[in-house]
């Protein structure tokens, strides 16, 4: 497997990619080349699975890049990392988008169950049998590798919506079930962006000439597409997703780190290292919930990476702090785990809007409300999210000041 679910693999990949993170990245990032035999590309970092799992943090990546490249040379790469932080902050302020996505997807699945024409079209699209060669190639690549290049994701989503005319939520669900880096914010909002729901009315149309140009380095030559839609009318939705005020948790008081406390590691915070804990916990609790990505089966690569990340992160934390690591497997088990260890306080790395929060919050809420759980939010998110109110530009123009504020030196 190309993506190993542990922190040391993330650091190795970061080291390997660093020399390419400057102008080389800016000039070549749009090319969807053939996957090299070792599975790693040279023109993009492929760090997204480890970033999503919290095995490495955005700040560690940005600091390492700025150590080797000038801010000018690396500004494209750093801006892309901030897209990730922006999308997460945007969804925090419009959580109804996630709920609406889940509801529409479930309704579309139910509708498909009684419509054999839709079943056929969906099967052809997800199994790579549409006859649109490039699209079929990406469908198979996604299922086989758990990763797609950003440009391929854009083309795929556009063809799904505007050429195949399938419900966008079914495509976003297909991505979530197979992408190792599947992320509620980046995935849902990118699909909405392609369909004209994020930047209202502005859609992304996949074009044959653009695909041929940026897939020119594929082993068999440029990927071909025939019969693509020639226009991309924006999708509509009845709901207006009003922005809600950000309610960020206060930084935990020093007592939150006094032993004995348990540290929760989860799908989006699988390593203790980026958390920079001032004092050691007495127990590590690992909870991975990749099955909660969808009501449909999740791909093995995505499942294995999520479970493996939390397992490796919990084992490393237990060794670093000289304490036990327990697995929180089933809903309802948390109280028992804490009771058995004689611990009543838990530290929870922030759970952003998405399936992990949906799956874990019922058990955590009473502890948070009762003052027995402290929530840890990193400075990058705390500082960037207030700017993620509308378009990415609001964040982009603040990148330098955010980095200065959180002490990342150029
Ligand atoms: C339809 C669609 C669905 C997507 N779904 C996901 C998803 O589920 N999870 C996910 O992490 N990304 C998603 N993306 C964003 C982007 O495609 C991936 O983050 C990127 O391809 C990951 O590869 P990389 O690590 O080599 O990126 P690089 O180009 O090396 O970029 C470095 C890092 O910046 C961030 N980044 C780069 N581009 C974007 C972007 N457009 N949006 C948000 N963050 C970005 C990622 O964390 C990435 O690891 C989606 C994009 C589209 C168009």
Coordinates of C-alpha atoms and ligand atoms in Angstrom, one line a residue:
X1 CA 0.0 0.0 0.0
X2 CA 1.4 3.4 -1.0
X3 CA 0.0 5.4 2.0
X4 CA 1.2 3.9 5.2
X5 CA -1.0 5.0 8.1
X6 CA 1.5 6.3 10.5
X7 CA 3.3 9.5 11.3
X8 CA 6.8 8.4 10.2
X9 CA 5.4 7.7 6.7
X10 CA 4.0 11.3 6.7
X11 CA 7.3 12.8 7.7
X12 CA 9.2 10.7 5.1
X13 CA 6.8 11.8 2.3
X14 CA 7.1 15.4 3.4
X15 CA 10.9 15.2 3.3
X16 CA 10.8 13.6 -0.2
X17 CA 8.5 16.2 -1.5
X18 CA 10.1 19.3 0.0
X19 CA 12.5 20.1 -2.8
X20 CA 9.5 20.2 -5.2
X21 CA 7.3 22.5 -3.1
X22 CA 8.5 25.8 -4.6
X23 CA 8.4 26.9 -8.2
X24 CA 8.3 23.3 -9.5
X25 CA 5.0 22.8 -7.7
X26 CA 3.6 26.1 -9.0
X27 CA 4.5 25.2 -12.6
X28 CA 3.6 21.5 -12.7
X29 CA 0.8 20.9 -10.1
X30 CA -2.0 20.8 -12.7
X31 CA -0.6 17.8 -14.6
X32 CA -2.3 14.5 -13.9
X33 CA 0.6 12.2 -14.9
X34 CA 0.6 8.5 -14.8
X35 CA 1.1 7.1 -11.3
X36 CA 4.7 6.1 -10.9
X37 CA 5.4 2.5 -10.0
X38 CA 6.2 3.4 -6.4
X39 CA 2.8 5.2 -6.4
X40 CA 4.0 8.7 -5.5
X41 CA 4.0 11.7 -7.9
X42 CA 6.6 14.4 -8.1
X43 CA 4.4 17.4 -9.0
X44 CA 2.0 17.2 -6.0
X45 CA 2.7 16.3 -2.4
X46 CA 0.1 13.6 -1.9
X47 CA 0.2 14.6 1.8
X48 CA -3.6 14.9 2.0
X49 CA -4.3 11.5 3.7
X50 CA -1.9 12.2 6.5
X51 CA -3.1 15.8 6.9
X52 CA -6.7 14.6 7.1
X53 CA -5.8 12.0 9.7
X54 CA -3.9 14.6 11.8
X55 CA -0.8 12.5 11.6
X56 CA 1.0 15.6 10.5
X57 CA -0.3 19.2 10.8
X58 CA -0.6 21.9 8.3
X59 CA 1.7 24.1 10.4
X60 CA 4.4 21.4 10.3
X61 CA 4.1 21.2 6.5
X62 CA 4.2 25.0 6.0
X63 CA 7.1 25.5 8.4
X64 CA 9.1 22.8 6.6
X65 CA 8.3 24.3 3.2
X66 CA 9.3 27.8 4.3
X67 CA 12.5 26.4 5.7
X68 CA 13.6 25.4 2.1
X69 CA 11.8 27.9 -0.1
X70 CA 11.2 31.7 -0.1
X71 CA 7.6 32.8 0.6
X72 CA 7.4 33.9 -3.0
X73 CA 8.5 30.5 -4.5
X74 CA 6.2 28.5 -2.2
X75 CA 3.2 30.8 -2.1
X76 CA 1.2 28.5 -4.5
X77 CA 1.7 25.4 -2.3
X78 CA 1.0 27.3 0.9
X79 CA -2.2 28.8 -0.6
X80 CA -3.3 25.2 -1.4
X81 CA -2.8 24.1 2.2
X82 CA -4.9 27.1 3.2
X83 CA -7.7 26.0 0.9
X84 CA -8.0 23.0 3.2
X85 CA -8.2 25.2 6.3
X86 CA -10.6 27.6 4.6
X87 CA -13.0 24.8 3.6
X88 CA -13.0 23.5 7.1
X89 CA -13.7 26.9 8.6
X90 CA -16.4 27.6 6.0
X91 CA -18.3 24.4 6.8
X92 CA -18.0 25.1 10.6
X93 CA -19.9 28.3 9.9
X94 CA -22.5 26.6 7.6
X95 CA -23.0 23.2 9.2
X96 CA -26.4 22.8 7.5
X97 CA -24.5 22.1 4.3
X98 CA -23.2 18.9 5.7
X99 CA -26.6 17.8 7.0
X100 CA -28.3 18.8 3.7
X101 CA -25.7 16.8 1.8
X102 CA -26.3 13.7 4.0
X103 CA -30.1 14.0 3.6
X104 CA -30.0 14.5 -0.2
X105 CA -27.5 11.6 -0.6
X106 CA -29.8 9.3 1.4
X107 CA -32.8 10.4 -0.6
X108 CA -30.9 9.9 -3.9
X109 CA -29.8 6.4 -2.8
X110 CA -33.4 5.5 -1.9
X111 CA -34.7 6.8 -5.2
X112 CA -32.1 4.8 -7.0
X113 CA -33.1 1.6 -5.2
X114 CA -36.4 1.7 -7.1
X115 CA -35.1 3.0 -10.5
X116 CA -33.3 0.4 -12.6
X117 CA -32.2 3.1 -15.2
X118 CA -30.5 5.1 -12.4
X119 CA -28.9 2.0 -11.0
X120 CA -27.4 1.2 -14.4
X121 CA -26.1 4.7 -14.9
X122 CA -24.6 4.8 -11.4
X123 CA -23.0 1.4 -11.8
X124 CA -21.4 2.4 -15.1
X125 CA -20.1 5.6 -13.6
X126 CA -18.7 4.1 -10.4
X127 CA -17.3 1.0 -12.1
X128 CA -15.7 2.9 -15.0
X129 CA -17.9 1.6 -17.8
X130 CA -19.4 4.8 -19.2
X131 CA -17.3 4.7 -22.4
X132 CA -15.8 8.1 -21.6
X133 CA -12.2 6.8 -21.5
X134 CA -10.7 9.4 -19.2
X135 CA -13.6 9.2 -16.7
X136 CA -13.5 5.4 -16.7
X137 CA -9.8 5.6 -16.0
X138 CA -10.3 7.9 -13.0
X139 CA -13.2 5.8 -11.6
X140 CA -10.9 2.7 -11.6
X141 CA -7.9 4.6 -10.3
X142 CA -9.9 5.9 -7.4
X143 CA -11.1 2.5 -6.4
X144 CA -7.6 0.9 -6.9
X145 CA -5.5 3.6 -5.2
X146 CA -7.7 5.6 -2.9
X147 CA -6.3 8.8 -4.4
X148 CA -7.0 11.1 -7.4
X149 CA -5.1 14.1 -8.6
X150 CA -6.9 17.4 -7.9
X151 CA -7.5 18.2 -11.6
X152 CA -8.9 14.6 -12.1
X153 CA -11.3 15.2 -9.2
X154 CA -12.5 18.4 -10.8
X155 CA -13.0 16.8 -14.3
X156 CA -14.6 13.8 -12.8
X157 CA -17.1 15.8 -10.7
X158 CA -17.9 18.0 -13.7
X159 CA -18.5 15.1 -16.0
X160 CA -20.6 13.3 -13.3
X161 CA -22.8 16.4 -12.9
X162 CA -23.1 17.9 -16.4
X163 CA -22.5 15.1 -18.8
X164 CA -23.8 12.0 -17.0
X165 CA -26.4 14.2 -15.2
X166 CA -26.2 12.2 -12.0
X167 CA -27.1 13.6 -8.6
X168 CA -23.9 15.4 -7.3
X169 CA -24.4 14.0 -3.8
X170 CA -24.0 10.4 -5.1
X171 CA -20.7 11.4 -6.7
X172 CA -19.5 13.1 -3.5
X173 CA -20.5 10.0 -1.6
X174 CA -18.6 7.8 -4.1
X175 CA -15.5 10.0 -3.4
X176 CA -15.9 9.9 0.3
X177 CA -16.2 6.1 0.4
X178 CA -13.0 5.6 -1.6
X179 CA -10.7 8.6 -1.1
X180 CA -8.2 7.8 1.7
X181 CA -8.1 11.6 2.3
X182 CA -11.9 11.8 2.2
X183 CA -12.8 15.0 4.1
X184 CA -16.3 16.3 4.9
X185 CA -15.4 19.9 4.2
X186 CA -13.0 19.7 1.2
X187 CA -15.1 17.0 -0.6
X188 CA -18.6 18.4 0.0
X189 CA -17.6 22.0 -0.8
X190 CA -15.5 21.1 -3.8
X191 CA -18.4 19.2 -5.4
X192 CA -20.6 22.1 -4.6
X193 CA -18.1 24.4 -6.2
X194 CA -18.0 22.4 -9.4
X195 CA -21.8 22.4 -9.5
X196 CA -22.2 26.1 -8.9
X197 CA -23.5 25.9 -5.4
X198 CA -20.5 27.2 -3.5
X199 CA -19.7 30.3 -5.6
X200 CA -23.3 30.8 -6.6
X201 CA -23.9 30.3 -10.3
X202 CA -20.2 29.8 -11.1
X203 CA -19.6 26.2 -12.4
X204 CA -16.7 24.2 -13.6
X205 CA -16.9 22.7 -17.1
X206 CA -14.5 19.9 -18.0
X207 CA -13.2 20.4 -21.6
X208 CA -11.6 17.8 -23.8
X209 CA -8.7 20.1 -24.8
X210 CA -7.9 20.9 -21.2
X211 CA -7.9 17.2 -20.3
X212 CA -5.7 16.3 -23.2
X213 CA -3.2 19.1 -22.3
X214 CA -2.9 18.2 -18.6
X215 CA -2.9 14.4 -19.1
X216 CA -0.2 14.5 -21.8
X217 CA 2.3 12.6 -19.7
X218 CA 0.0 9.6 -19.1
X219 CA 1.8 6.4 -20.1
X220 CA -0.5 5.8 -23.1
X221 CA -0.6 9.5 -24.1
X222 CA -3.3 12.0 -23.3
X223 CA -6.6 10.6 -21.9
X224 CA -9.4 10.9 -24.4
X225 CA -12.9 12.1 -23.8
X226 CA -15.7 12.2 -26.3
X227 CA -19.2 13.5 -25.9
X228 CA -18.7 15.9 -23.0
X229 CA -21.4 18.4 -22.1
X230 CA -20.8 21.7 -23.7
X231 CA -22.3 23.8 -21.0
X232 CA -22.6 23.6 -17.3
X233 CA -25.8 25.3 -16.0
X234 CA -25.5 25.9 -12.3
X235 CA -27.4 23.5 -9.9
X236 CA -30.1 25.0 -7.7
X237 CA -31.1 24.3 -4.1
X238 CA -34.0 25.6 -2.2
X239 CA -32.2 26.0 1.1
X240 CA -30.2 29.1 1.9
X241 CA -27.4 28.0 4.2
X242 CA -27.1 30.9 6.5
X243 CA -23.8 31.6 8.2
X244 CA -23.7 30.8 11.9
X245 CA -21.5 32.6 14.4
X246 CA -18.3 30.5 15.1
X247 CA -18.4 29.2 18.6
X248 CA -14.8 28.2 19.1
X249 CA -14.0 26.4 22.4
X250 CA -11.9 28.4 24.8
X251 CA -8.3 27.2 25.2
X252 CA -8.3 24.6 27.9
X253 CA -7.2 25.9 31.3
X254 CA -4.0 24.4 32.8
X255 CA -6.0 22.1 35.0
X256 CA -7.3 20.3 31.9
X257 CA -3.8 18.9 31.5
X258 CA -3.3 17.8 35.1
X259 CA -3.2 14.1 35.5
X260 CA -5.2 12.0 35.5
X261 CA -6.8 12.8 32.1
X262 CA -7.5 10.7 29.0
X263 CA -6.5 11.9 25.5
X264 CA -8.9 11.0 22.7
X265 CA -7.3 10.3 19.3
X266 CA -9.8 10.1 16.3
X267 CA -10.0 10.1 12.5
X268 CA -8.9 13.7 12.2
X269 CA -6.4 13.8 15.1
X270 CA -4.6 10.5 15.2
X271 CA -1.3 11.6 16.5
X272 CA -0.5 13.4 19.8
X273 CA 2.6 15.1 18.4
X274 CA 1.0 18.0 16.6
X275 CA -1.2 18.6 19.7
X276 CA 1.9 19.8 21.7
X277 CA 0.4 18.7 25.0
X278 CA 2.1 20.5 28.0
X279 CA 1.6 17.5 30.3
X280 CA 1.2 13.8 29.8
X281 CA -2.2 12.1 29.8
X282 CA -2.8 9.0 31.9
X283 CA -4.7 7.1 29.2
X284 CA -5.0 7.1 25.4
X285 CA -8.4 6.4 23.9
X286 CA -8.5 5.7 20.1
X287 CA -11.7 6.0 18.2
X288 CA -11.8 5.6 14.4
X289 CA -15.2 5.8 12.6
X290 CA -14.5 5.6 8.9
X291 CA -17.7 3.5 8.4
X292 CA -19.7 6.5 9.3
X293 CA -18.6 8.2 6.1
X294 CA -21.7 6.8 4.3
X295 CA -24.6 4.4 4.7
X296 CA -23.0 2.5 1.8
X297 CA -19.9 0.3 2.2
X298 CA -16.6 2.3 2.5
X299 CA -13.6 1.1 0.4
X300 CA -11.0 -1.0 2.1
X301 CA -8.1 1.4 1.5
X302 CA -10.0 4.3 3.2
X303 CA -11.1 2.0 6.1
X304 CA -7.6 0.5 6.6
X305 CA -5.9 3.9 6.5
X306 CA -8.3 5.5 9.1
X307 CA -8.2 2.5 11.5
X308 CA -4.4 2.1 11.0
X309 CA -3.8 5.8 11.7
X310 CA -5.6 5.8 15.0
X311 CA -4.1 2.5 16.0
X312 CA -0.5 3.6 15.2
X313 CA -1.1 7.0 16.8
X314 CA -2.5 5.5 20.0
X315 CA 0.3 3.0 20.3
X316 CA 2.9 5.8 19.8
X317 CA 1.2 8.0 22.3
X318 CA 1.0 5.2 24.9
X319 CA 4.7 4.6 24.4
X320 CA 5.6 8.3 24.6
X321 CA 3.6 8.9 27.8
X322 CA 4.1 5.5 29.4
X323 CA 0.4 4.8 29.7
X324 CA -2.3 2.4 28.4
X325 CA -4.1 2.8 25.1
X326 CA -7.7 1.6 24.8
X327 CA -9.9 1.3 21.8
X328 CA -13.3 3.0 22.0
X329 CA -15.0 0.6 19.6
X330 CA -18.7 0.9 20.1
X331 CA -21.1 3.8 20.8
X332 CA -21.8 3.8 24.5
X333 CA -18.4 2.4 25.5
X334 CA -16.7 5.7 26.5
X335 CA -18.1 6.0 30.0
X336 CA -17.0 2.4 30.8
X337 CA -13.5 3.0 29.5
X338 CA -13.0 6.0 31.7
X339 CA -14.6 4.4 34.7
X340 CA -12.4 1.3 34.4
X341 CA -9.3 3.5 34.4
X342 CA -10.6 5.6 37.3
X343 CA -10.4 8.8 35.2
X344 CA -13.2 11.3 34.8
X345 CA -11.7 13.9 32.5
X346 CA -11.0 13.7 28.8
X347 CA -9.1 16.0 26.3
X348 CA -10.8 16.0 22.9
X349 CA -8.9 17.4 19.8
X350 CA -11.5 19.5 18.0
X351 CA -14.1 17.5 16.0
X352 CA -14.9 19.4 12.9
X353 CA -18.3 19.2 11.1
X354 CA -18.4 15.7 9.5
X355 CA -19.0 12.0 10.2
X356 CA -16.6 11.6 13.0
X357 CA -18.3 14.3 15.0
X358 CA -21.7 12.8 14.1
X359 CA -20.5 9.4 15.3
X360 CA -18.8 10.4 18.6
X361 CA -20.6 13.4 19.8
X362 CA -23.6 11.7 21.5
X363 CA -21.1 10.1 24.0
X364 CA -18.9 13.1 24.4
X365 CA -21.6 15.8 24.8
X366 CA -22.6 14.9 28.4
X367 CA -18.9 15.1 29.3
X368 CA -18.4 18.4 27.6
X369 CA -21.6 19.8 29.1
X370 CA -20.6 18.5 32.6
X371 CA -17.3 20.2 32.4
X372 CA -15.4 16.9 32.2
X373 CA -14.1 17.2 28.7
X374 CA -11.9 20.0 27.3
X375 CA -11.7 20.6 23.6
X376 CA -8.4 21.4 22.0
X377 CA -8.3 23.6 18.8
X378 CA -5.0 24.5 17.2
X379 CA -3.9 28.1 16.7
X380 CA -4.0 27.9 12.8
X381 CA -7.7 27.0 12.8
X382 CA -8.5 29.4 15.6
X383 CA -6.9 32.3 13.7
X384 CA -7.9 31.4 10.1
X385 CA -11.5 30.3 10.5
X386 CA -12.9 33.8 11.4
X387 CA -11.8 34.8 7.9
X388 CA -13.5 31.8 6.2
X389 CA -16.8 33.6 6.0
X390 CA -17.4 33.7 2.2
X391 CA -14.9 33.2 -0.7
X392 CA -11.3 31.9 -0.4
X393 CA -10.0 35.4 -1.1
X394 CA -10.9 36.4 2.4
X395 CA -8.5 33.8 3.7
X396 CA -5.9 34.2 1.0
X397 CA -5.2 37.8 1.8
X398 CA -4.7 37.0 5.4
X399 CA -2.2 34.1 5.0
X400 CA 0.8 36.2 5.8
X401 CA -0.7 37.8 8.9
X402 CA -2.1 34.5 10.1
X403 CA 1.3 32.9 9.9
X404 CA 2.9 35.8 11.7
X405 CA 0.2 35.7 14.4
X406 CA 0.8 32.0 15.1
X407 CA 4.5 32.4 15.1
X408 CA 5.4 30.7 11.8
X409 CA 8.4 32.6 10.5
X410 CA 9.0 33.0 6.7
Ligands
LIG1 C1 -14.4 17.2 -6.3 C2 -13.3 17.3 -5.4 C3 -13.3 16.6 -4.2 C4 -12.2 16.7 -3.3 N1 -12.2 16.0 -2.1 C5 -11.3 16.1 -1.2 C6 -11.3 15.4 0.0 O1 -12.2 14.6 0.3 N2 -10.2 15.5 0.8 C7 -9.2 16.4 0.6 O2 -8.3 16.5 1.4 N3 -9.2 17.1 -0.5 C8 -10.2 17.0 -1.4 N4 -10.1 17.8 -2.6 C9 -9.1 18.8 -2.7 C10 -7.8 18.3 -3.5 O3 -8.2 17.7 -4.6 C11 -6.9 17.4 -2.6 O4 -6.7 18.0 -1.3 C12 -5.6 17.2 -3.3 O5 -5.7 16.7 -4.5 C13 -4.7 16.3 -2.4 O6 -3.6 15.9 -3.1 P1 -2.2 16.5 -2.6 O7 -2.0 16.2 -1.2 O8 -1.2 15.9 -3.5 O9 -2.3 18.0 -2.8 P2 -1.2 19.1 -3.0 O10 -1.4 19.8 -4.3 O11 0.2 18.6 -2.8 O12 -1.6 20.2 -1.9 C14 -1.1 20.2 -0.6 C15 -2.2 20.1 0.4 O13 -3.1 21.3 0.2 C16 -4.4 20.9 0.4 N5 -5.2 21.1 -0.9 C17 -4.7 21.1 -2.1 N6 -5.6 21.5 -3.0 C18 -6.7 21.6 -2.3 C19 -8.1 22.0 -2.7 N7 -8.4 22.2 -3.9 N8 -9.0 22.0 -1.7 C20 -8.7 21.8 -0.4 N9 -7.4 21.5 0.0 C21 -6.5 21.4 -0.9 C22 -4.5 19.4 0.7 O14 -4.5 19.2 2.1 C23 -3.1 18.9 0.2 O15 -2.6 17.8 0.8 C24 -11.2 17.6 -3.5 C25 -11.2 18.4 -4.7 C26 -12.2 18.2 -5.6 C27 -12.2 19.0 -6.9

